[in-house]
JSON list of C-alpha atoms in Angstrom, two decimals:
[
{"chain": "A", "resi": 1, "resn": "MET", "atom": "CA", "xyz": [24.36, -35.68, -47.34]},
{"chain": "A", "resi": 2, "resn": "LEU", "atom": "CA", "xyz": [20.59, -35.36, -46.90]},
{"chain": "A", "resi": 3, "resn": "SER", "atom": "CA", "xyz": [20.25, -39.13, -46.98]},
{"chain": "A", "resi": 4, "resn": "ARG", "atom": "CA", "xyz": [21.75, -39.23, -43.47]},
{"chain": "A", "resi": 5, "resn": "TRP", "atom": "CA", "xyz": [19.02, -36.97, -42.07]},
{"chain": "A", "resi": 6, "resn": "PRO", "atom": "CA", "xyz": [16.02, -38.56, -40.29]},
{"chain": "A", "resi": 7, "resn": "GLU", "atom": "CA", "xyz": [13.20, -39.43, -42.68]},
{"chain": "A", "resi": 8, "resn": "ASN", "atom": "CA", "xyz": [10.66, -37.23, -40.87]},
{"chain": "A", "resi": 9, "resn": "ILE", "atom": "CA", "xyz": [12.93, -34.23, -41.58]},
{"chain": "A", "resi": 10, "resn": "ARG", "atom": "CA", "xyz": [13.73, -35.23, -45.19]},
{"chain": "A", "resi": 11, "resn": "ASN", "atom": "CA", "xyz": [10.01, -35.46, -45.94]},
{"chain": "A", "resi": 12, "resn": "LYS", "atom": "CA", "xyz": [9.61, -31.78, -45.06]},
{"chain": "A", "resi": 13, "resn": "ILE", "atom": "CA", "xyz": [12.38, -30.56, -47.36]},
{"chain": "A", "resi": 14, "resn": "LEU", "atom": "CA", "xyz": [12.12, -29.93, -51.07]},
{"chain": "A", "resi": 15, "resn": "LEU", "atom": "CA", "xyz": [15.54, -29.48, -52.60]},
{"chain": "A", "resi": 16, "resn": "GLU", "atom": "CA", "xyz": [15.71, -28.28, -56.19]},
{"chain": "A", "resi": 17, "resn": "LYS", "atom": "CA", "xyz": [18.57, -26.99, -58.29]},
{"chain": "A", "resi": 18, "resn": "GLY", "atom": "CA", "xyz": [17.85, -23.93, -60.33]},
{"chain": "A", "resi": 19, "resn": "LYS", "atom": "CA", "xyz": [19.58, -21.29, -62.39]},
{"chain": "A", "resi": 20, "resn": "ILE", "atom": "CA", "xyz": [20.88, -18.15, -60.79]},
{"chain": "A", "resi": 21, "resn": "VAL", "atom": "CA", "xyz": [18.91, -15.26, -62.24]},
{"chain": "A", "resi": 22, "resn": "TYR", "atom": "CA", "xyz": [20.38, -11.81, -62.71]},
{"chain": "A", "resi": 23, "resn": "PRO", "atom": "CA", "xyz": [18.55, -8.80, -64.13]},
{"chain": "A", "resi": 24, "resn": "GLU", "atom": "CA", "xyz": [19.51, -8.04, -67.70]},
{"chain": "A", "resi": 25, "resn": "ASN", "atom": "CA", "xyz": [20.26, -4.42, -66.86]},
{"chain": "A", "resi": 26, "resn": "GLY", "atom": "CA", "xyz": [23.14, -3.74, -64.50]},
{"chain": "A", "resi": 27, "resn": "ASN", "atom": "CA", "xyz": [26.49, -5.41, -64.11]},
{"chain": "A", "resi": 28, "resn": "PHE", "atom": "CA", "xyz": [25.98, -7.28, -60.85]},
{"chain": "A", "resi": 29, "resn": "ARG", "atom": "CA", "xyz": [28.34, -10.06, -61.84]},
{"chain": "A", "resi": 30, "resn": "GLU", "atom": "CA", "xyz": [31.21, -7.58, -61.99]},
{"chain": "A", "resi": 31, "resn": "LYS", "atom": "CA", "xyz": [30.27, -5.70, -58.81]},
{"chain": "A", "resi": 32, "resn": "PHE", "atom": "CA", "xyz": [29.86, -8.68, -56.49]},
{"chain": "A", "resi": 33, "resn": "ARG", "atom": "CA", "xyz": [31.10, -12.22, -56.13]},
{"chain": "A", "resi": 34, "resn": "LEU", "atom": "CA", "xyz": [28.50, -14.57, -57.61]},
{"chain": "A", "resi": 35, "resn": "CYS", "atom": "CA", "xyz": [27.82, -16.34, -54.34]},
{"chain": "A", "resi": 36, "resn": "ALA", "atom": "CA", "xyz": [27.26, -13.00, -52.61]},
{"chain": "A", "resi": 37, "resn": "SER", "atom": "CA", "xyz": [24.87, -11.52, -55.15]},
{"chain": "A", "resi": 38, "resn": "GLU", "atom": "CA", "xyz": [22.67, -14.45, -56.12]},
{"chain": "A", "resi": 39, "resn": "ARG", "atom": "CA", "xyz": [20.48, -14.02, -53.05]},
{"chain": "A", "resi": 40, "resn": "LEU", "atom": "CA", "xyz": [19.57, -10.49, -54.14]},
{"chain": "A", "resi": 41, "resn": "PHE", "atom": "CA", "xyz": [17.47, -11.87, -56.96]},
{"chain": "A", "resi": 42, "resn": "LEU", "atom": "CA", "xyz": [15.70, -14.81, -55.33]},
{"chain": "A", "resi": 43, "resn": "SER", "atom": "CA", "xyz": [12.31, -13.23, -55.96]},
{"chain": "A", "resi": 44, "resn": "GLU", "atom": "CA", "xyz": [13.04, -13.24, -59.71]},
{"chain": "A", "resi": 45, "resn": "ALA", "atom": "CA", "xyz": [14.43, -16.77, -59.62]},
{"chain": "A", "resi": 46, "resn": "LEU", "atom": "CA", "xyz": [11.50, -18.13, -57.60]},
{"chain": "A", "resi": 47, "resn": "PRO", "atom": "CA", "xyz": [8.51, -15.96, -58.58]},
{"chain": "A", "resi": 48, "resn": "SER", "atom": "CA", "xyz": [5.86, -18.43, -57.44]},
{"chain": "A", "resi": 49, "resn": "GLU", "atom": "CA", "xyz": [7.22, -18.72, -53.90]},
{"chain": "A", "resi": 50, "resn": "GLU", "atom": "CA", "xyz": [5.59, -16.59, -51.23]},
{"chain": "A", "resi": 51, "resn": "ALA", "atom": "CA", "xyz": [8.29, -17.14, -48.59]},
{"chain": "A", "resi": 52, "resn": "ILE", "atom": "CA", "xyz": [11.94, -18.16, -48.87]},
{"chain": "A", "resi": 53, "resn": "ILE", "atom": "CA", "xyz": [14.64, -18.80, -46.31]},
{"chain": "A", "resi": 54, "resn": "PHE", "atom": "CA", "xyz": [18.11, -18.38, -47.78]},
{"chain": "A", "resi": 55, "resn": "LEU", "atom": "CA", "xyz": [20.87, -20.14, -45.85]},
{"chain": "A", "resi": 56, "resn": "ASP", "atom": "CA", "xyz": [24.57, -20.27, -46.48]},
{"chain": "A", "resi": 57, "resn": "THR", "atom": "CA", "xyz": [26.20, -23.69, -46.40]},
{"chain": "A", "resi": 58, "resn": "ASP", "atom": "CA", "xyz": [27.95, -22.93, -43.12]},
{"chain": "A", "resi": 59, "resn": "ILE", "atom": "CA", "xyz": [24.74, -22.44, -41.12]},
{"chain": "A", "resi": 60, "resn": "ILE", "atom": "CA", "xyz": [24.19, -24.73, -38.14]},
{"chain": "A", "resi": 61, "resn": "PHE", "atom": "CA", "xyz": [20.75, -24.85, -36.57]},
{"chain": "A", "resi": 62, "resn": "LEU", "atom": "CA", "xyz": [20.68, -25.04, -32.79]},
{"chain": "A", "resi": 63, "resn": "LYS", "atom": "CA", "xyz": [16.89, -25.41, -32.84]},
{"chain": "A", "resi": 64, "resn": "SER", "atom": "CA", "xyz": [14.40, -26.71, -35.35]},
{"chain": "A", "resi": 65, "resn": "PRO", "atom": "CA", "xyz": [14.35, -24.82, -38.69]},
{"chain": "A", "resi": 66, "resn": "GLU", "atom": "CA", "xyz": [10.57, -24.89, -38.35]},
{"chain": "A", "resi": 67, "resn": "ILE", "atom": "CA", "xyz": [10.87, -22.24, -35.64]},
{"chain": "A", "resi": 68, "resn": "LEU", "atom": "CA", "xyz": [12.58, -19.98, -38.15]},
{"chain": "A", "resi": 69, "resn": "TRP", "atom": "CA", "xyz": [9.87, -20.69, -40.72]},
{"chain": "A", "resi": 70, "resn": "GLU", "atom": "CA", "xyz": [7.19, -19.71, -38.17]},
{"chain": "A", "resi": 71, "resn": "GLU", "atom": "CA", "xyz": [8.66, -16.20, -38.04]},
{"chain": "A", "resi": 72, "resn": "PHE", "atom": "CA", "xyz": [6.91, -15.45, -41.34]},
{"chain": "A", "resi": 73, "resn": "ALA", "atom": "CA", "xyz": [3.62, -15.44, -39.42]},
{"chain": "A", "resi": 74, "resn": "PHE", "atom": "CA", "xyz": [4.80, -12.28, -37.63]},
{"chain": "A", "resi": 75, "resn": "PHE", "atom": "CA", "xyz": [5.36, -10.36, -40.87]},
{"chain": "A", "resi": 76, "resn": "ASN", "atom": "CA", "xyz": [2.84, -7.72, -41.86]},
{"chain": "A", "resi": 77, "resn": "SER", "atom": "CA", "xyz": [2.08, -6.33, -45.32]},
{"chain": "A", "resi": 78, "resn": "ASP", "atom": "CA", "xyz": [4.88, -3.75, -45.02]},
{"chain": "A", "resi": 79, "resn": "GLN", "atom": "CA", "xyz": [7.63, -6.26, -44.26]},
{"chain": "A", "resi": 80, "resn": "LEU", "atom": "CA", "xyz": [9.55, -7.70, -47.15]},
{"chain": "A", "resi": 81, "resn": "SER", "atom": "CA", "xyz": [12.45, -9.50, -45.50]},
{"chain": "A", "resi": 82, "resn": "GLY", "atom": "CA", "xyz": [13.97, -10.40, -42.19]},
{"chain": "A", "resi": 83, "resn": "LEU", "atom": "CA", "xyz": [17.58, -10.58, -41.10]},
{"chain": "A", "resi": 84, "resn": "SER", "atom": "CA", "xyz": [19.44, -12.08, -38.22]},
{"chain": "A", "resi": 85, "resn": "PRO", "atom": "CA", "xyz": [22.62, -10.72, -36.70]},
{"chain": "A", "resi": 86, "resn": "SER", "atom": "CA", "xyz": [25.89, -12.15, -37.92]},
{"chain": "A", "resi": 87, "resn": "LEU", "atom": "CA", "xyz": [27.90, -13.40, -34.99]},
{"chain": "A", "resi": 88, "resn": "TYR", "atom": "CA", "xyz": [31.20, -13.66, -36.83]},
{"chain": "A", "resi": 89, "resn": "LEU", "atom": "CA", "xyz": [33.52, -11.24, -38.57]},
{"chain": "A", "resi": 90, "resn": "TYR", "atom": "CA", "xyz": [33.01, -10.60, -42.23]},
{"chain": "A", "resi": 91, "resn": "HIS", "atom": "CA", "xyz": [35.78, -11.11, -44.70]},
{"chain": "A", "resi": 92, "resn": "ARG", "atom": "CA", "xyz": [38.27, -8.24, -44.81]},
{"chain": "A", "resi": 93, "resn": "PHE", "atom": "CA", "xyz": [37.05, -7.12, -48.24]},
{"chain": "A", "resi": 94, "resn": "TYR", "atom": "CA", "xyz": [33.50, -6.43, -47.12]},
{"chain": "A", "resi": 95, "resn": "LYS", "atom": "CA", "xyz": [32.98, -2.77, -46.50]},
{"chain": "A", "resi": 96, "resn": "ALA", "atom": "CA", "xyz": [30.29, -2.64, -43.84]},
{"chain": "A", "resi": 97, "resn": "LEU", "atom": "CA", "xyz": [28.33, -4.60, -41.31]},
{"chain": "A", "resi": 98, "resn": "PHE", "atom": "CA", "xyz": [27.09, -1.52, -39.50]},
{"chain": "A", "resi": 99, "resn": "LYS", "atom": "CA", "xyz": [27.66, 2.12, -40.38]},
{"chain": "A", "resi": 100, "resn": "ALA", "atom": "CA", "xyz": [30.47, 1.91, -37.84]},
{"chain": "A", "resi": 101, "resn": "PHE", "atom": "CA", "xyz": [32.48, -0.20, -40.27]},
{"chain": "A", "resi": 102, "resn": "LEU", "atom": "CA", "xyz": [32.41, 2.59, -42.85]},
{"chain": "A", "resi": 103, "resn": "LYS", "atom": "CA", "xyz": [34.30, 4.83, -40.46]},
{"chain": "A", "resi": 104, "resn": "PHE", "atom": "CA", "xyz": [36.64, 2.12, -39.23]},
{"chain": "A", "resi": 105, "resn": "ASP", "atom": "CA", "xyz": [40.32, 2.58, -39.96]},
{"chain": "A", "resi": 106, "resn": "VAL", "atom": "CA", "xyz": [42.09, -0.76, -40.45]},
{"chain": "A", "resi": 107, "resn": "GLU", "atom": "CA", "xyz": [45.13, 0.57, -38.64]},
{"chain": "A", "resi": 108, "resn": "LYS", "atom": "CA", "xyz": [43.16, 0.96, -35.41]},
{"chain": "A", "resi": 109, "resn": "PRO", "atom": "CA", "xyz": [42.71, -1.94, -33.00]},
{"chain": "A", "resi": 110, "resn": "LEU", "atom": "CA", "xyz": [39.65, -4.17, -33.05]},
{"chain": "A", "resi": 111, "resn": "GLU", "atom": "CA", "xyz": [38.65, -2.91, -29.62]},
{"chain": "A", "resi": 112, "resn": "GLU", "atom": "CA", "xyz": [37.90, 0.47, -31.20]},
{"chain": "A", "resi": 113, "resn": "LEU", "atom": "CA", "xyz": [35.73, -1.24, -33.80]},
{"chain": "A", "resi": 114, "resn": "LEU", "atom": "CA", "xyz": [33.86, -3.03, -31.03]},
{"chain": "A", "resi": 115, "resn": "GLN", "atom": "CA", "xyz": [33.27, 0.28, -29.24]},
{"chain": "A", "resi": 116, "resn": "SER", "atom": "CA", "xyz": [31.96, 1.75, -32.47]},
{"chain": "A", "resi": 117, "resn": "ILE", "atom": "CA", "xyz": [29.56, -1.17, -32.89]},
{"chain": "A", "resi": 118, "resn": "LYS", "atom": "CA", "xyz": [28.37, -0.80, -29.29]},
{"chain": "A", "resi": 119, "resn": "THR", "atom": "CA", "xyz": [27.58, 2.84, -30.02]},
{"chain": "A", "resi": 120, "resn": "SER", "atom": "CA", "xyz": [25.67, 1.84, -33.17]},
{"chain": "A", "resi": 121, "resn": "LEU", "atom": "CA", "xyz": [23.61, -0.68, -31.22]},
{"chain": "A", "resi": 122, "resn": "LYS", "atom": "CA", "xyz": [22.75, 1.89, -28.57]},
{"chain": "A", "resi": 123, "resn": "ASN", "atom": "CA", "xyz": [21.45, 4.24, -31.26]},
{"chain": "A", "resi": 124, "resn": "ILE", "atom": "CA", "xyz": [18.84, 1.77, -32.53]},
{"chain": "A", "resi": 125, "resn": "ASP", "atom": "CA", "xyz": [15.35, 3.12, -31.93]},
{"chain": "A", "resi": 126, "resn": "TYR", "atom": "CA", "xyz": [13.59, 0.07, -30.55]},
{"chain": "A", "resi": 127, "resn": "GLU", "atom": "CA", "xyz": [10.26, 1.93, -30.52]},
{"chain": "A", "resi": 128, "resn": "LEU", "atom": "CA", "xyz": [10.34, 1.86, -34.34]},
{"chain": "A", "resi": 129, "resn": "ASP", "atom": "CA", "xyz": [11.55, -1.74, -34.48]},
{"chain": "A", "resi": 130, "resn": "THR", "atom": "CA", "xyz": [8.59, -4.04, -35.11]},
{"chain": "A", "resi": 131, "resn": "SER", "atom": "CA", "xyz": [10.60, -7.26, -34.93]},
{"chain": "A", "resi": 132, "resn": "ARG", "atom": "CA", "xyz": [10.31, -9.53, -31.95]},
{"chain": "A", "resi": 133, "resn": "CYS", "atom": "CA", "xyz": [14.01, -8.93, -31.19]},
{"chain": "A", "resi": 134, "resn": "SER", "atom": "CA", "xyz": [13.14, -5.52, -29.79]},
{"chain": "A", "resi": 135, "resn": "LYS", "atom": "CA", "xyz": [11.06, -7.26, -27.15]},
{"chain": "A", "resi": 136, "resn": "LEU", "atom": "CA", "xyz": [14.09, -9.13, -25.84]},
{"chain": "A", "resi": 137, "resn": "ALA", "atom": "CA", "xyz": [15.52, -7.56, -22.72]},
{"chain": "A", "resi": 138, "resn": "ASN", "atom": "CA", "xyz": [18.95, -6.06, -23.39]},
{"chain": "A", "resi": 139, "resn": "ILE", "atom": "CA", "xyz": [19.14, -7.16, -27.04]},
{"chain": "A", "resi": 140, "resn": "ASP", "atom": "CA", "xyz": [21.93, -4.66, -27.71]},
{"chain": "A", "resi": 141, "resn": "GLU", "atom": "CA", "xyz": [23.90, -6.08, -24.80]},
{"chain": "A", "resi": 142, "resn": "MET", "atom": "CA", "xyz": [23.40, -9.64, -26.07]},
{"chain": "A", "resi": 143, "resn": "LEU", "atom": "CA", "xyz": [24.56, -8.71, -29.56]},
{"chain": "A", "resi": 144, "resn": "THR", "atom": "CA", "xyz": [27.53, -6.78, -28.21]},
{"chain": "A", "resi": 145, "resn": "LYS", "atom": "CA", "xyz": [28.66, -9.69, -26.04]},
{"chain": "A", "resi": 146, "resn": "SER", "atom": "CA", "xyz": [28.42, -12.08, -28.99]},
{"chain": "A", "resi": 147, "resn": "LEU", "atom": "CA", "xyz": [30.37, -9.72, -31.22]},
{"chain": "A", "resi": 148, "resn": "GLU", "atom": "CA", "xyz": [32.93, -9.03, -28.51]},
{"chain": "A", "resi": 149, "resn": "LYS", "atom": "CA", "xyz": [33.50, -12.74, -27.95]},
{"chain": "A", "resi": 150, "resn": "THR", "atom": "CA", "xyz": [33.92, -13.28, -31.68]},
{"chain": "A", "resi": 151, "resn": "ILE", "atom": "CA", "xyz": [36.24, -10.32, -32.17]},
{"chain": "A", "resi": 152, "resn": "LEU", "atom": "CA", "xyz": [38.42, -11.12, -29.18]},
{"chain": "A", "resi": 153, "resn": "THR", "atom": "CA", "xyz": [38.81, -14.77, -30.17]},
{"chain": "A", "resi": 154, "resn": "ARG", "atom": "CA", "xyz": [40.11, -13.65, -33.57]},
{"chain": "A", "resi": 155, "resn": "ILE", "atom": "CA", "xyz": [42.82, -11.31, -32.27]}
]
């Protein structure tokens, strides 16, 4: 598949296959699906790497991946990882996206879940948030609209 990408992009990518590494103590293989837990141990699998971007196979970039890579420059010594919001519903077996999911009763309509998520987003203390997302005007509104669109299209 990579052979179809432009050469100037292929030259910037190093693709290597490696073994999935799990700690010897703990039973992570039994607690999680393999594809869901392998990312937890990337630092052990790739100890010489200073920065890693883990992407699922269903990720589509709307802008250059280099922009994502540049986000590492904004990390300080206290920051270990960065996350982006998921704009789709998780599989029904996953327990939580926000704390709101923990309280969600599957018998209740999705609109109630959306309201619960909106409440969770409003409770974020953006003064403590050092990410650049907190500098976006109405970030909670943007996330809510994306989630609402996703939830309502799945009903």
